[in-house]
């Protein structure tokens, strides 16, 4: 099955989203080499500086088949990520989205310029609910979303896909603002806020 996506004809219709599966360049390369059904892979979100995130446990199953997580934007930073990603061999029929985040417009642009060369497009993380000052904090105001998208779109020459948060009452307005800023697509959605509370003698999630 051939899929057309942002200028590329892809080998398969499936995608692996940003997360713990795609935090390693070696794992991404194995997907490229061995699983043609996956046409799009998105890296773990990368910020301007290294970030430890939260300690384990970071994943919880609160009902069979229902999971929640709180990783905290763990990543090695833009400079180290560039070193790791530049060694990838991306097949012509796959699409690598590099997920980026920042705490202001300038940081999004900074990271975008450092990493755009190593992928086929950029995903703008405007939606992670777990890291104060990042992710969802940057994606709740339509005017700010439009400004971020427009600034990154001007700074780099690759497709831009904002990833939106479901934890707002006006996701439609935010999506429209992203499109007005020049987004080439919309990724919806990121992790929801925790939906349950459990009292145990040990933490379900570390944060």
PDB file of C-alpha atoms in Angstrom:
ATOM      1  CA  UNK A   1       0.000   0.000   0.000  1.00  0.00           C
ATOM      2  CA  UNK A   2       1.397   3.376  -1.035  1.00  0.00           C
ATOM      3  CA  UNK A   3       0.510   6.487   0.938  1.00  0.00           C
ATOM      4  CA  UNK A   4       1.165  10.061  -0.175  1.00  0.00           C
ATOM      5  CA  UNK A   5       2.205  12.286   2.725  1.00  0.00           C
ATOM      6  CA  UNK A   6       3.657  15.794   2.485  1.00  0.00           C
ATOM      7  CA  UNK A   7       5.516  15.187  -0.739  1.00  0.00           C
ATOM      8  CA  UNK A   8       6.636  11.615  -0.109  1.00  0.00           C
ATOM      9  CA  UNK A   9       5.224   8.292  -1.276  1.00  0.00           C
ATOM     10  CA  UNK A  10       5.351   6.096   1.820  1.00  0.00           C
ATOM     11  CA  UNK A  11       5.823   2.349   2.168  1.00  0.00           C
ATOM     12  CA  UNK A  12       3.024   1.879   4.685  1.00  0.00           C
ATOM     13  CA  UNK A  13       0.031   3.540   6.349  1.00  0.00           C
ATOM     14  CA  UNK A  14       1.081   3.230   9.992  1.00  0.00           C
ATOM     15  CA  UNK A  15       2.960   5.630  12.250  1.00  0.00           C
ATOM     16  CA  UNK A  16       4.903   5.390  15.483  1.00  0.00           C
ATOM     17  CA  UNK A  17       4.248   8.573  17.476  1.00  0.00           C
ATOM     18  CA  UNK A  18       6.643  10.512  19.636  1.00  0.00           C
ATOM     19  CA  UNK A  19       7.391   8.622  22.837  1.00  0.00           C
ATOM     20  CA  UNK A  20       9.611   6.150  24.592  1.00  0.00           C
ATOM     21  CA  UNK A  21       9.721   3.820  21.566  1.00  0.00           C
ATOM     22  CA  UNK A  22      11.454   6.453  19.433  1.00  0.00           C
ATOM     23  CA  UNK A  23      13.893   7.881  21.987  1.00  0.00           C
ATOM     24  CA  UNK A  24      16.828   6.017  20.382  1.00  0.00           C
ATOM     25  CA  UNK A  25      18.234   6.611  16.909  1.00  0.00           C
ATOM     26  CA  UNK A  26      19.154   2.920  16.746  1.00  0.00           C
ATOM     27  CA  UNK A  27      15.546   1.866  17.307  1.00  0.00           C
ATOM     28  CA  UNK A  28      14.332   4.328  14.679  1.00  0.00           C
ATOM     29  CA  UNK A  29      16.824   2.877  12.199  1.00  0.00           C
ATOM     30  CA  UNK A  30      15.615  -0.657  12.964  1.00  0.00           C
ATOM     31  CA  UNK A  31      12.058   0.410  12.157  1.00  0.00           C
ATOM     32  CA  UNK A  32      13.276   1.859   8.872  1.00  0.00           C
ATOM     33  CA  UNK A  33      15.197  -1.300   8.026  1.00  0.00           C
ATOM     34  CA  UNK A  34      12.744  -3.970   9.152  1.00  0.00           C
ATOM     35  CA  UNK A  35       9.144  -2.695   9.293  1.00  0.00           C
ATOM     36  CA  UNK A  36       8.051  -1.132   5.983  1.00  0.00           C
ATOM     37  CA  UNK A  37       4.427  -1.024   7.150  1.00  0.00           C
ATOM     38  CA  UNK A  38       5.404   1.938   9.348  1.00  0.00           C
ATOM     39  CA  UNK A  39       5.655   4.880   6.980  1.00  0.00           C
ATOM     40  CA  UNK A  40       6.049   7.682   9.536  1.00  0.00           C
ATOM     41  CA  UNK A  41       8.111   7.784  12.714  1.00  0.00           C
ATOM     42  CA  UNK A  42       8.286  10.688  15.143  1.00  0.00           C
ATOM     43  CA  UNK A  43      11.199  11.122  17.524  1.00  0.00           C
ATOM     44  CA  UNK A  44      10.880  11.666  21.244  1.00  0.00           C
ATOM     45  CA  UNK A  45      10.469  15.396  21.816  1.00  0.00           C
ATOM     46  CA  UNK A  46      13.747  17.326  21.870  1.00  0.00           C
ATOM     47  CA  UNK A  47      14.360  20.646  23.607  1.00  0.00           C
ATOM     48  CA  UNK A  48      17.163  23.212  23.663  1.00  0.00           C
ATOM     49  CA  UNK A  49      18.962  21.665  26.648  1.00  0.00           C
ATOM     50  CA  UNK A  50      19.300  18.158  28.135  1.00  0.00           C
ATOM     51  CA  UNK A  51      16.425  17.301  30.468  1.00  0.00           C
ATOM     52  CA  UNK A  52      16.184  14.367  32.883  1.00  0.00           C
ATOM     53  CA  UNK A  53      12.403  14.342  33.178  1.00  0.00           C
ATOM     54  CA  UNK A  54      10.816  12.118  35.815  1.00  0.00           C
ATOM     55  CA  UNK A  55      12.082   8.968  37.465  1.00  0.00           C
ATOM     56  CA  UNK A  56      10.262   5.679  37.102  1.00  0.00           C
ATOM     57  CA  UNK A  57       7.466   4.738  37.302  1.00  0.00           C
ATOM     58  CA  UNK A  58       6.453   6.796  34.272  1.00  0.00           C
ATOM     59  CA  UNK A  59       3.769   4.457  32.879  1.00  0.00           C
ATOM     60  CA  UNK A  60       0.593   3.189  34.545  1.00  0.00           C
ATOM     61  CA  UNK A  61      -2.236   0.904  33.414  1.00  0.00           C
ATOM     62  CA  UNK A  62      -5.370   1.923  35.305  1.00  0.00           C
ATOM     63  CA  UNK A  63      -7.715  -0.380  33.342  1.00  0.00           C
ATOM     64  CA  UNK A  64      -6.988  -3.294  30.995  1.00  0.00           C
ATOM     65  CA  UNK A  65      -5.684  -1.744  27.806  1.00  0.00           C
ATOM     66  CA  UNK A  66      -5.831   1.806  29.213  1.00  0.00           C
ATOM     67  CA  UNK A  67      -2.523   3.473  29.988  1.00  0.00           C
ATOM     68  CA  UNK A  68      -1.342   6.857  31.162  1.00  0.00           C
ATOM     69  CA  UNK A  69       2.192   8.200  31.334  1.00  0.00           C
ATOM     70  CA  UNK A  70       4.296  11.030  32.708  1.00  0.00           C
ATOM     71  CA  UNK A  71       7.815  10.998  31.267  1.00  0.00           C
ATOM     72  CA  UNK A  72       8.539  14.703  31.714  1.00  0.00           C
ATOM     73  CA  UNK A  73      10.154  15.475  28.341  1.00  0.00           C
ATOM     74  CA  UNK A  74      13.320  13.483  28.994  1.00  0.00           C
ATOM     75  CA  UNK A  75      15.800  14.173  26.174  1.00  0.00           C
ATOM     76  CA  UNK A  76      19.533  14.765  25.561  1.00  0.00           C
ATOM     77  CA  UNK A  77      19.099  18.288  24.165  1.00  0.00           C
ATOM     78  CA  UNK A  78      19.255  19.631  20.623  1.00  0.00           C
ATOM     79  CA  UNK A  79      23.026  19.526  20.128  1.00  0.00           C
ATOM     80  CA  UNK A  80      23.462  15.904  21.199  1.00  0.00           C
ATOM     81  CA  UNK A  81      20.312  14.872  19.349  1.00  0.00           C
ATOM     82  CA  UNK A  82      21.700  16.379  16.152  1.00  0.00           C
ATOM     83  CA  UNK A  83      24.808  14.212  16.522  1.00  0.00           C
ATOM     84  CA  UNK A  84      22.675  11.094  16.969  1.00  0.00           C
ATOM     85  CA  UNK A  85      20.135  11.812  14.236  1.00  0.00           C
ATOM     86  CA  UNK A  86      22.647  12.732  11.534  1.00  0.00           C
ATOM     87  CA  UNK A  87      23.718   9.093  11.345  1.00  0.00           C
ATOM     88  CA  UNK A  88      20.251   7.872  10.356  1.00  0.00           C
ATOM     89  CA  UNK A  89      19.695   6.544   6.855  1.00  0.00           C
ATOM     90  CA  UNK A  90      16.110   7.494   6.025  1.00  0.00           C
ATOM     91  CA  UNK A  91      14.678   5.445   3.146  1.00  0.00           C
ATOM     92  CA  UNK A  92      13.059   7.487   0.394  1.00  0.00           C
ATOM     93  CA  UNK A  93       9.684   5.903   1.186  1.00  0.00           C
ATOM     94  CA  UNK A  94       9.684   6.763   4.919  1.00  0.00           C
ATOM     95  CA  UNK A  95       9.034  10.027   6.726  1.00  0.00           C
ATOM     96  CA  UNK A  96      10.896  11.094   9.868  1.00  0.00           C
ATOM     97  CA  UNK A  97       9.226  13.756  11.976  1.00  0.00           C
ATOM     98  CA  UNK A  98      11.478  15.324  14.587  1.00  0.00           C
ATOM     99  CA  UNK A  99       9.463  16.455  17.591  1.00  0.00           C
ATOM    100  CA  UNK A 100      10.697  19.642  19.253  1.00  0.00           C
ATOM    101  CA  UNK A 101       9.699  21.798  22.209  1.00  0.00           C
ATOM    102  CA  UNK A 102      10.699  25.047  23.874  1.00  0.00           C
ATOM    103  CA  UNK A 103       9.706  27.436  26.609  1.00  0.00           C
ATOM    104  CA  UNK A 104       9.231  30.409  24.275  1.00  0.00           C
ATOM    105  CA  UNK A 105       9.126  31.255  20.578  1.00  0.00           C
ATOM    106  CA  UNK A 106      12.881  31.761  20.376  1.00  0.00           C
ATOM    107  CA  UNK A 107      13.638  28.312  21.795  1.00  0.00           C
ATOM    108  CA  UNK A 108      11.354  26.610  19.265  1.00  0.00           C
ATOM    109  CA  UNK A 109      13.188  28.419  16.471  1.00  0.00           C
ATOM    110  CA  UNK A 110      16.592  27.598  17.967  1.00  0.00           C
ATOM    111  CA  UNK A 111      15.861  23.874  18.171  1.00  0.00           C
ATOM    112  CA  UNK A 112      14.190  23.824  14.762  1.00  0.00           C
ATOM    113  CA  UNK A 113      17.261  25.306  13.078  1.00  0.00           C
ATOM    114  CA  UNK A 114      19.545  22.749  14.711  1.00  0.00           C
ATOM    115  CA  UNK A 115      17.467  19.684  13.810  1.00  0.00           C
ATOM    116  CA  UNK A 116      15.499  20.376  10.616  1.00  0.00           C
ATOM    117  CA  UNK A 117      18.354  19.114   8.440  1.00  0.00           C
ATOM    118  CA  UNK A 118      18.099  15.588   9.872  1.00  0.00           C
ATOM    119  CA  UNK A 119      14.430  14.803   9.225  1.00  0.00           C
ATOM    120  CA  UNK A 120      11.633  15.244   6.722  1.00  0.00           C
ATOM    121  CA  UNK A 121       9.569  17.553   8.927  1.00  0.00           C
ATOM    122  CA  UNK A 122       9.162  18.957  12.418  1.00  0.00           C
ATOM    123  CA  UNK A 123       6.461  18.227  14.954  1.00  0.00           C
ATOM    124  CA  UNK A 124       5.931  21.111  17.386  1.00  0.00           C
ATOM    125  CA  UNK A 125       5.115  19.776  20.835  1.00  0.00           C
ATOM    126  CA  UNK A 126       2.507  22.236  22.086  1.00  0.00           C
ATOM    127  CA  UNK A 127       0.742  19.693  24.220  1.00  0.00           C
ATOM    128  CA  UNK A 128       2.755  17.669  26.749  1.00  0.00           C
ATOM    129  CA  UNK A 129       0.854  18.026  30.079  1.00  0.00           C
ATOM    130  CA  UNK A 130       3.722  16.909  32.326  1.00  0.00           C
ATOM    131  CA  UNK A 131       6.460  19.547  32.183  1.00  0.00           C
ATOM    132  CA  UNK A 132       5.877  22.977  33.702  1.00  0.00           C
ATOM    133  CA  UNK A 133       6.508  25.811  31.268  1.00  0.00           C
ATOM    134  CA  UNK A 134       6.660  23.572  28.190  1.00  0.00           C
ATOM    135  CA  UNK A 135       4.325  21.624  25.941  1.00  0.00           C
ATOM    136  CA  UNK A 136       0.740  22.338  26.943  1.00  0.00           C
ATOM    137  CA  UNK A 137       1.793  25.616  28.574  1.00  0.00           C
ATOM    138  CA  UNK A 138       2.745  26.845  25.096  1.00  0.00           C
ATOM    139  CA  UNK A 139      -0.297  25.424  23.330  1.00  0.00           C
ATOM    140  CA  UNK A 140      -3.327  26.871  25.121  1.00  0.00           C
ATOM    141  CA  UNK A 141      -3.332  30.389  23.650  1.00  0.00           C
ATOM    142  CA  UNK A 142      -4.293  30.529  19.954  1.00  0.00           C
ATOM    143  CA  UNK A 143      -2.289  33.723  19.406  1.00  0.00           C
ATOM    144  CA  UNK A 144       0.869  32.180  20.858  1.00  0.00           C
ATOM    145  CA  UNK A 145       0.373  28.986  18.851  1.00  0.00           C
ATOM    146  CA  UNK A 146       0.084  30.997  15.657  1.00  0.00           C
ATOM    147  CA  UNK A 147       3.230  32.961  16.556  1.00  0.00           C
ATOM    148  CA  UNK A 148       5.266  29.813  17.275  1.00  0.00           C
ATOM    149  CA  UNK A 149       4.164  28.066  14.091  1.00  0.00           C
ATOM    150  CA  UNK A 150       4.813  31.131  11.942  1.00  0.00           C
ATOM    151  CA  UNK A 151       8.259  31.708  13.449  1.00  0.00           C
ATOM    152  CA  UNK A 152       9.379  28.116  12.912  1.00  0.00           C
ATOM    153  CA  UNK A 153       7.856  28.018   9.429  1.00  0.00           C
ATOM    154  CA  UNK A 154       9.894  31.092   8.511  1.00  0.00           C
ATOM    155  CA  UNK A 155      13.092  29.712  10.034  1.00  0.00           C
ATOM    156  CA  UNK A 156      13.234  26.304   8.316  1.00  0.00           C
ATOM    157  CA  UNK A 157      12.311  24.787   4.973  1.00  0.00           C
ATOM    158  CA  UNK A 158      10.542  21.579   6.026  1.00  0.00           C
ATOM    159  CA  UNK A 159       6.886  20.760   6.769  1.00  0.00           C
ATOM    160  CA  UNK A 160       5.636  21.838  10.200  1.00  0.00           C
ATOM    161  CA  UNK A 161       3.052  19.819  12.147  1.00  0.00           C
ATOM    162  CA  UNK A 162       1.906  21.169  15.529  1.00  0.00           C
ATOM    163  CA  UNK A 163       0.787  18.557  18.071  1.00  0.00           C
ATOM    164  CA  UNK A 164      -2.217  19.846  19.999  1.00  0.00           C
ATOM    165  CA  UNK A 165      -3.443  19.278  23.531  1.00  0.00           C
ATOM    166  CA  UNK A 166      -6.896  17.830  24.250  1.00  0.00           C
ATOM    167  CA  UNK A 167      -6.882  19.444  27.692  1.00  0.00           C
ATOM    168  CA  UNK A 168      -8.464  22.699  26.515  1.00  0.00           C
ATOM    169  CA  UNK A 169     -12.054  23.712  25.703  1.00  0.00           C
ATOM    170  CA  UNK A 170     -11.123  25.360  22.382  1.00  0.00           C
ATOM    171  CA  UNK A 171      -8.938  22.926  20.450  1.00  0.00           C
ATOM    172  CA  UNK A 172     -10.742  23.994  17.267  1.00  0.00           C
ATOM    173  CA  UNK A 173      -9.576  27.596  17.697  1.00  0.00           C
ATOM    174  CA  UNK A 174      -6.042  26.440  18.419  1.00  0.00           C
ATOM    175  CA  UNK A 175      -6.006  24.250  15.306  1.00  0.00           C
ATOM    176  CA  UNK A 176      -7.241  27.155  13.188  1.00  0.00           C
ATOM    177  CA  UNK A 177      -4.531  29.385  14.666  1.00  0.00           C
ATOM    178  CA  UNK A 178      -1.883  26.796  13.784  1.00  0.00           C
ATOM    179  CA  UNK A 179      -3.135  26.642  10.199  1.00  0.00           C
ATOM    180  CA  UNK A 180      -3.145  30.442  10.031  1.00  0.00           C
ATOM    181  CA  UNK A 181       0.486  30.370  11.160  1.00  0.00           C
ATOM    182  CA  UNK A 182       1.403  28.136   8.228  1.00  0.00           C
ATOM    183  CA  UNK A 183       1.102  24.597   9.591  1.00  0.00           C
ATOM    184  CA  UNK A 184       1.331  21.882   6.953  1.00  0.00           C
ATOM    185  CA  UNK A 185      -0.715  19.472   9.059  1.00  0.00           C
ATOM    186  CA  UNK A 186      -2.145  18.922  12.531  1.00  0.00           C
ATOM    187  CA  UNK A 187      -1.254  16.129  14.956  1.00  0.00           C
ATOM    188  CA  UNK A 188      -4.099  15.521  17.385  1.00  0.00           C
ATOM    189  CA  UNK A 189      -3.804  14.664  20.156  1.00  0.00           C
ATOM    190  CA  UNK A 190      -1.212  14.362  22.935  1.00  0.00           C
ATOM    191  CA  UNK A 191      -1.708  12.779  26.367  1.00  0.00           C
ATOM    192  CA  UNK A 192      -4.824  13.646  28.334  1.00  0.00           C
ATOM    193  CA  UNK A 193      -4.624  14.800  31.913  1.00  0.00           C
ATOM    194  CA  UNK A 194      -4.894  12.021  34.538  1.00  0.00           C
ATOM    195  CA  UNK A 195      -8.459  10.728  34.628  1.00  0.00           C
ATOM    196  CA  UNK A 196      -8.432   8.751  37.869  1.00  0.00           C
ATOM    197  CA  UNK A 197      -6.999   8.707  41.375  1.00  0.00           C
ATOM    198  CA  UNK A 198      -5.765   5.639  43.226  1.00  0.00           C
ATOM    199  CA  UNK A 199      -4.521   5.470  46.811  1.00  0.00           C
ATOM    200  CA  UNK A 200      -1.744   2.907  47.219  1.00  0.00           C
ATOM    201  CA  UNK A 201       1.314   2.496  49.373  1.00  0.00           C
ATOM    202  CA  UNK A 202       3.529   3.170  46.357  1.00  0.00           C
ATOM    203  CA  UNK A 203       3.374   5.771  43.571  1.00  0.00           C
ATOM    204  CA  UNK A 204       1.496   4.978  40.368  1.00  0.00           C
ATOM    205  CA  UNK A 205       3.514   7.720  38.626  1.00  0.00           C
ATOM    206  CA  UNK A 206       6.591   9.297  40.164  1.00  0.00           C
ATOM    207  CA  UNK A 207       5.442  12.905  39.714  1.00  0.00           C
TER     208      UNK A 207
END
